[in-house]
GROMACS .gro file of C-alpha atoms in nm:
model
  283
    1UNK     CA    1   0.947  -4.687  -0.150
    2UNK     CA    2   1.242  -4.686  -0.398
    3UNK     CA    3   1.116  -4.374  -0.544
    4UNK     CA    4   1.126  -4.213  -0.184
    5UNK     CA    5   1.429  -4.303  -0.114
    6UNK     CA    6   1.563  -4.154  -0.458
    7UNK     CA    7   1.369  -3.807  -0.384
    8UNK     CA    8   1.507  -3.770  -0.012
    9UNK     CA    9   1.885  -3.899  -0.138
   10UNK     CA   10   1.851  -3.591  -0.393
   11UNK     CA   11   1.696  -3.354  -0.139
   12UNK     CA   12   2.006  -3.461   0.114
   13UNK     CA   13   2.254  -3.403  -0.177
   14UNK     CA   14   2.111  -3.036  -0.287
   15UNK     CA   15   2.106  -2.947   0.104
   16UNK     CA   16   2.455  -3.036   0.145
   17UNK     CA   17   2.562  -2.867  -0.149
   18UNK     CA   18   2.368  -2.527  -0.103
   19UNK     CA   19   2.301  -2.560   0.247
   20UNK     CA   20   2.386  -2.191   0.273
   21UNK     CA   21   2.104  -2.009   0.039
   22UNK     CA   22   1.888  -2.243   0.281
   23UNK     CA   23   1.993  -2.089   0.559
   24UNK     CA   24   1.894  -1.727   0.421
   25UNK     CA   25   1.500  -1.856   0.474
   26UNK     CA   26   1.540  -1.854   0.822
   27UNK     CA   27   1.530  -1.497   0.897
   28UNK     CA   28   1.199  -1.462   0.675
   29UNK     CA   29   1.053  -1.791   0.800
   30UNK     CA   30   1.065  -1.643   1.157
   31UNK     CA   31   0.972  -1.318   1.041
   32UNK     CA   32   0.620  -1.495   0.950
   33UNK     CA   33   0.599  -1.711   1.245
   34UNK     CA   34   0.657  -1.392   1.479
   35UNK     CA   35   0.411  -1.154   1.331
   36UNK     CA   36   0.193  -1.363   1.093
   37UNK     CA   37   0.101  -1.719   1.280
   38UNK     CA   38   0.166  -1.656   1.638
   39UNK     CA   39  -0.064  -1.356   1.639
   40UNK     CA   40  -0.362  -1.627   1.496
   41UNK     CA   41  -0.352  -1.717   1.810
   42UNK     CA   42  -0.512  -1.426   1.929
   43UNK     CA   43  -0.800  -1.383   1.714
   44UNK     CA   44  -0.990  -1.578   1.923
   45UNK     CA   45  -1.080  -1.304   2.105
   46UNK     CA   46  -1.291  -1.227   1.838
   47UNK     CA   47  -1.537  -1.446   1.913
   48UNK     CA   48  -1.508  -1.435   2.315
   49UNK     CA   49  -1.609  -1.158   2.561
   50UNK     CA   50  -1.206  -1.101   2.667
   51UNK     CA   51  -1.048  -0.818   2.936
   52UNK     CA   52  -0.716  -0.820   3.029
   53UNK     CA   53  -0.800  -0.923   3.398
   54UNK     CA   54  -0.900  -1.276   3.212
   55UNK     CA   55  -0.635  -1.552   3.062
   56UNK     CA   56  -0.772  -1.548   2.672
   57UNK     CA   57  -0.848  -1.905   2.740
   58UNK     CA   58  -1.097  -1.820   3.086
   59UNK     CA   59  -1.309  -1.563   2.852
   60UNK     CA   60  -1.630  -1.697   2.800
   61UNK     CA   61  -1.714  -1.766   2.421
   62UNK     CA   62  -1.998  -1.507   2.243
   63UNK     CA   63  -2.002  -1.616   1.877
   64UNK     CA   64  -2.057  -1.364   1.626
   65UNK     CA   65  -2.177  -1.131   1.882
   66UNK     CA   66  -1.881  -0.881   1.818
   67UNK     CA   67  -1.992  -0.887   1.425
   68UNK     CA   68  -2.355  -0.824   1.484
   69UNK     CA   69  -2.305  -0.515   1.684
   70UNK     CA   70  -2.048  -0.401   1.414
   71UNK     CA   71  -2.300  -0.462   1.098
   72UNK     CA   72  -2.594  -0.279   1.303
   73UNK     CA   73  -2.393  -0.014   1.417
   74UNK     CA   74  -2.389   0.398   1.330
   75UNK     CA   75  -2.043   0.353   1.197
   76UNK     CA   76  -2.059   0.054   1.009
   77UNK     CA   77  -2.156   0.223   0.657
   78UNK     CA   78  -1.895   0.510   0.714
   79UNK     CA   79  -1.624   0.291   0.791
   80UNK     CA   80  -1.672   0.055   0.535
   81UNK     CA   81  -1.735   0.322   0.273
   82UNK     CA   82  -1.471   0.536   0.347
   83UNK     CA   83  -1.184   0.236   0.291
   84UNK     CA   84  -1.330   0.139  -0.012
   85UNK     CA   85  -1.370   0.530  -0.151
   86UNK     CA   86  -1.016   0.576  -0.027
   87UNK     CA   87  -0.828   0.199  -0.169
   88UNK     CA   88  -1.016   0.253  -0.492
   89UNK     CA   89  -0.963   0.602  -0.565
   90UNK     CA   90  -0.569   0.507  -0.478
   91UNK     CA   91  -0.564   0.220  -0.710
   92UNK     CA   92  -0.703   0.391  -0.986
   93UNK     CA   93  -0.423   0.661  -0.971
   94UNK     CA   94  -0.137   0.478  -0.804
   95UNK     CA   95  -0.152   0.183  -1.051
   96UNK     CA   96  -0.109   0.372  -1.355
   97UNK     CA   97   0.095   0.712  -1.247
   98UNK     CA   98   0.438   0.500  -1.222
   99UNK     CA   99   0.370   0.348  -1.549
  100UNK     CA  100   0.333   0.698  -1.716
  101UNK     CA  101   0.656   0.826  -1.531
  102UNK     CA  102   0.866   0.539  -1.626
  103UNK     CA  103   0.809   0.617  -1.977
  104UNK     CA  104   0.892   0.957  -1.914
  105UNK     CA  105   1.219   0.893  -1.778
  106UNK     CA  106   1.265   0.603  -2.064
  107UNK     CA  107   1.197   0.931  -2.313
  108UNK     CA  108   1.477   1.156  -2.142
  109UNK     CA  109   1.785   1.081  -2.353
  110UNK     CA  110   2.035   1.260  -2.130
  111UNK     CA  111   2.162   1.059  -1.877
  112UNK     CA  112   2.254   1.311  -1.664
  113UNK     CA  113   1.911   1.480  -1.664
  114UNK     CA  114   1.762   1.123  -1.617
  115UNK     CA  115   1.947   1.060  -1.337
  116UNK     CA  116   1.881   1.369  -1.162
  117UNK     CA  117   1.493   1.355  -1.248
  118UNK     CA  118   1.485   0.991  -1.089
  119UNK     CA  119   1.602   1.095  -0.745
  120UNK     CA  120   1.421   1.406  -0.768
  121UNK     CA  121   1.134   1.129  -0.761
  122UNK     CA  122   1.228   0.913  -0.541
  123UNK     CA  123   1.357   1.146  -0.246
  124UNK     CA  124   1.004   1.159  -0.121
  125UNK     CA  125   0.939   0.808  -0.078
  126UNK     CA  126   1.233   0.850   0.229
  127UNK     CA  127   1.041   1.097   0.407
  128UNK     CA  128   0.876   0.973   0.681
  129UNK     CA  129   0.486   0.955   0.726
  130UNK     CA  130   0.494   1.187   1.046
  131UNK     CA  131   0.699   1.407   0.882
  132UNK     CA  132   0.501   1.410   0.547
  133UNK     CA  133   0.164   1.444   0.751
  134UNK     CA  134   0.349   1.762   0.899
  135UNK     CA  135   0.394   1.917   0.591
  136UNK     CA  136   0.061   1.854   0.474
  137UNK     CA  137  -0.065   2.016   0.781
  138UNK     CA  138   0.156   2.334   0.749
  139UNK     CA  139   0.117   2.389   0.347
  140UNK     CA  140  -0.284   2.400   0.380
  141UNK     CA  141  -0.279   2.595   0.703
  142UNK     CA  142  -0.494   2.932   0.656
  143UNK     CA  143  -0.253   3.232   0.667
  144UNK     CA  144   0.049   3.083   0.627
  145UNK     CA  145   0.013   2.751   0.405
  146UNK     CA  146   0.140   2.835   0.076
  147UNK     CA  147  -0.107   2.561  -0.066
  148UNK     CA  148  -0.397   2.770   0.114
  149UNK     CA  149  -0.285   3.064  -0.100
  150UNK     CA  150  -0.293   2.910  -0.400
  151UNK     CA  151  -0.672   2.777  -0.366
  152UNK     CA  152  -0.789   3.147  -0.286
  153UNK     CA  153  -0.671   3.210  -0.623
  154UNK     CA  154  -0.954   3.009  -0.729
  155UNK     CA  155  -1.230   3.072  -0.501
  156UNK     CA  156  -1.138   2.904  -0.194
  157UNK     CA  157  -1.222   3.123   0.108
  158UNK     CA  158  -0.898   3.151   0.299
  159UNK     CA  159  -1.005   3.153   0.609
  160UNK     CA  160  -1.053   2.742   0.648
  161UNK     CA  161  -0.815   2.508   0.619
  162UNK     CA  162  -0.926   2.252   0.299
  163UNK     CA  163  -0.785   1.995   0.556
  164UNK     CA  164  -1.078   2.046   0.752
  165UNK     CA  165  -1.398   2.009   0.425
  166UNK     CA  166  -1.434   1.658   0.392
  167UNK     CA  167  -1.487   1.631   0.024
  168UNK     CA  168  -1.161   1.697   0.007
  169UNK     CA  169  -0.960   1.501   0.254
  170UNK     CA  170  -0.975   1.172   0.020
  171UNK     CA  171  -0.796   1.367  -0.211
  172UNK     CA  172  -0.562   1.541  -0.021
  173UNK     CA  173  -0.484   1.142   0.133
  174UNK     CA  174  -0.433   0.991  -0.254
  175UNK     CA  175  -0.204   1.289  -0.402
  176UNK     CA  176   0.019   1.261  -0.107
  177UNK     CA  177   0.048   0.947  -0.121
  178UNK     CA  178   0.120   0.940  -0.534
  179UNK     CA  179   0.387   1.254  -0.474
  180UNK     CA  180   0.560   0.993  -0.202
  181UNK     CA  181   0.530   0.691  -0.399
  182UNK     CA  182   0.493   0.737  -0.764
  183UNK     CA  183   0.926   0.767  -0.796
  184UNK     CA  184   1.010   0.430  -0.594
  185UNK     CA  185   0.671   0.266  -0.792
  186UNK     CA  186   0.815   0.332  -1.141
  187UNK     CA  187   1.201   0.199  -1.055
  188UNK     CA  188   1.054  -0.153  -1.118
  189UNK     CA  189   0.875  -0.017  -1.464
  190UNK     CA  190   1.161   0.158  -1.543
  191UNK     CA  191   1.360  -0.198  -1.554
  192UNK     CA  192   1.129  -0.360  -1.710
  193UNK     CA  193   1.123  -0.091  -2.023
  194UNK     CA  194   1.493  -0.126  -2.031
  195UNK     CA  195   1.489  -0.472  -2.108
  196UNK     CA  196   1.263  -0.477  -2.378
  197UNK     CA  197   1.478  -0.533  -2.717
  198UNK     CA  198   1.582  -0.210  -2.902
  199UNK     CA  199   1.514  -0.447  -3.234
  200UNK     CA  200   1.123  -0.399  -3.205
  201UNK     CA  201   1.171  -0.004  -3.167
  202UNK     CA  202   1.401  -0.009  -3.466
  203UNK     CA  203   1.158  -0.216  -3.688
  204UNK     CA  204   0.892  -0.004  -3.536
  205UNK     CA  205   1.044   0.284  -3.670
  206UNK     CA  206   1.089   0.143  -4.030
  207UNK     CA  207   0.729   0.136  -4.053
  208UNK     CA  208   0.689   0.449  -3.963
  209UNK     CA  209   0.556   0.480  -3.563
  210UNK     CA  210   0.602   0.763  -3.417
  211UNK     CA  211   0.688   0.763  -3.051
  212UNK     CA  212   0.343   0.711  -2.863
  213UNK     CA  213   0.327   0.424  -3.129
  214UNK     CA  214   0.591   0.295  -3.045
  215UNK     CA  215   0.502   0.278  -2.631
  216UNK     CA  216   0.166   0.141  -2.729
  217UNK     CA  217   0.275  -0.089  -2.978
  218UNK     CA  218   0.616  -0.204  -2.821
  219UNK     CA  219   0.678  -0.069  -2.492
  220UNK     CA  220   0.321  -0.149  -2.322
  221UNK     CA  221   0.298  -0.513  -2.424
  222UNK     CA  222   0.658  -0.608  -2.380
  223UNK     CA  223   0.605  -0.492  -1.963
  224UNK     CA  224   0.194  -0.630  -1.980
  225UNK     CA  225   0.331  -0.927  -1.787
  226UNK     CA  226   0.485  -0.678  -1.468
  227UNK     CA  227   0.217  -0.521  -1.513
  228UNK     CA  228  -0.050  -0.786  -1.431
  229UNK     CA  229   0.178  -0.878  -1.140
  230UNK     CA  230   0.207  -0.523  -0.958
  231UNK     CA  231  -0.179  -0.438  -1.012
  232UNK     CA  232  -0.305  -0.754  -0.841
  233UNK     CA  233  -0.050  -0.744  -0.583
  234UNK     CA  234  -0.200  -0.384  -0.511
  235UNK     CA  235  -0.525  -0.490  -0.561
  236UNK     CA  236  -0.513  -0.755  -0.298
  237UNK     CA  237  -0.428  -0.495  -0.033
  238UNK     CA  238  -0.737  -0.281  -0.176
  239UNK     CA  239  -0.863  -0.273   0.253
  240UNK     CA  240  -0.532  -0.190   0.401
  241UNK     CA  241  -0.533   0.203   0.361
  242UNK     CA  242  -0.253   0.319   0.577
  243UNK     CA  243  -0.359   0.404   0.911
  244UNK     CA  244  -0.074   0.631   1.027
  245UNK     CA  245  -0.117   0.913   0.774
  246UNK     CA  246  -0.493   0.873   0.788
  247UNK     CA  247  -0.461   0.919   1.137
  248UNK     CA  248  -0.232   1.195   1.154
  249UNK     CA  249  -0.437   1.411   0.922
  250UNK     CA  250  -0.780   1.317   1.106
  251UNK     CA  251  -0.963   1.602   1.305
  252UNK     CA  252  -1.305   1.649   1.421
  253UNK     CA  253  -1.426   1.859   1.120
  254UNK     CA  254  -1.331   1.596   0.866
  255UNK     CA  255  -1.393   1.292   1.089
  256UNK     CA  256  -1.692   1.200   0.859
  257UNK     CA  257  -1.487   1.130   0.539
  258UNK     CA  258  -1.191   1.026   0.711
  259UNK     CA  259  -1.283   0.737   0.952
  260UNK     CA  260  -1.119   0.405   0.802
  261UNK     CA  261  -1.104  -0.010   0.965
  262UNK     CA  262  -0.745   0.082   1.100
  263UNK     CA  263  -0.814   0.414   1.224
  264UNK     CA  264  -1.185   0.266   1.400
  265UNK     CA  265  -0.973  -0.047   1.554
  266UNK     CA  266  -0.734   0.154   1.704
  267UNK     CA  267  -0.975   0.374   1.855
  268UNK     CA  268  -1.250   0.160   1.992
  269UNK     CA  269  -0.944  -0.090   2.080
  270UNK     CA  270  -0.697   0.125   2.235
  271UNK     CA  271  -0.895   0.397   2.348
  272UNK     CA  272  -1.216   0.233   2.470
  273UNK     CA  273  -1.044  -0.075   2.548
  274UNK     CA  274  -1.295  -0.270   2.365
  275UNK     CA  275  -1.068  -0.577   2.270
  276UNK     CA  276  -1.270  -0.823   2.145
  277UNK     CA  277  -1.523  -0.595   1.948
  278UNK     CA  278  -1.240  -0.409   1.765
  279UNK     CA  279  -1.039  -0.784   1.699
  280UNK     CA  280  -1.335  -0.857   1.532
  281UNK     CA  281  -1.340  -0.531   1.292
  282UNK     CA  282  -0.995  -0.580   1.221
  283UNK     CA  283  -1.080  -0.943   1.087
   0.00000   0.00000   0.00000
């Protein structure tokens, strides 16, 4: 009891006195409440047969129903394969392309050039997703893509758009999304290499390292630790591929390779109205 009382005393006493840093949680507490817990609410309808005419609480209760037809159905192996093709194949590039750039820009001794090459970088991560789907869209258009022209150069026939083969639409959807990304990725690399002491490059170069010594030796093990952090943070989202872009770029020719869980929810939610059955995907 005594020791109670002595925790909430001290717990009063560090409110009081920075009462103000405790109010900064609120806006993120209700952010979470809003759009993280109240929306558990809804998942329910997972596991019920729900319409709109219905309260969620009248619809009658079906199980795993919703699952079953999902795991037996024609799109069930495309779906699933195409998120995983697509989050891996990101991963494996988007994980290690800011590293390499940061230690690029940490090799550029100019400031003035580093500067400039760092928003050069980042500019892209500001364009918006319609917008960058646009561009996409226009630079591999047949006739007048410039990206079009190029591939005939090599081979491609010219008269269809690579947007529309899809072998290739998982890599047009990763190197956008590197070009967009890869700049604002590597600002948080590029901190972490500038905190690492100049001492260890200095004895480095006593004994003789050269410079991809010295990265391997003193750079890559002094920023292991943000490392570790940033690759499982991105590997925890390794299902959420971006519906927007994926959408946007979608068409009927490349439909095969490019159906994902976010772009198959939305459709069989929004346009077939199939509520419960796409709640269920989407969990």
């Amino acid at each position: 009891g005594k020791y109670l009382s002595r925790q909430r005393r001290e717990w009063n006493q560090a409110f009081r006195r920075d009462y103000e840093l405790y109010l900064l949680l609120i806006p993120v507490i209700a952010f979470f409440v809003i759009f993280s817990y109240m929306p558990m609410y809804g998942l329910q309808i997972a596991f019920k047969d729900y319409t709109p005419a219905i309260s969620i609480e009248a619809a009658p209760w079906v199980g795993l129903k919703h699952l079953e037809r999902f795991l037996h159905s024609f799109y069930f192996d495309r779906v699933i394969r195409n998120t995983l093709m697509m989050s891996l194949y990101n991963l494996a590039i988007k994980i290690p392309a800011p590293i390499i750039l940061a230690l690029l820009f940490n090799e550029v001794r100019r400031k003035q050039t580093r500067v400039t090459l760092q928003v050069v970088s980042y500019s892209p991560y500001f364009v918006s997703t319609v917008v960058l789907a646009s561009m996409v869209v226009m630079f591999l258009t047949p006739g007048s893509g410039f990206m079009n022209e190029i591939l005939q150069l090599f081979g491609y026939p010219g008269q269809t758009s690579i947007l529309s083969v899809p072998a290739a639409f998982k890599h047009i959807y990763v190197w956008s999304e590197v070009w967009q990304n890869i700049g604002w990725d590597s600002i948080i690399y590029t901190a972490a290499i500038a905190g690492v002491p100049q001492e260890l490059y200095e004895v480095a170069r006593l004994d003789g390292a050269n410079k991809l010594k010295q990265i391997r030796y003193v750079t890559l093990p002094c920023i292991l630790p943000t490392i570790t952090i940033l690759a499982i943070m991105a590997i925890g989202g390794v299902l959420n591929v971006g519906y927007e872009k994926v959408f946007l770029l979608q068409n009927t020719s490349n439909l095969e390779a490019s159906e994902v869980i976010s772009t198959y929810v939305y459709k069989a939610g929004l346009e077939q109205a199939q509520y419960s059955f796409a709640s269920m995907v989407g969990l």
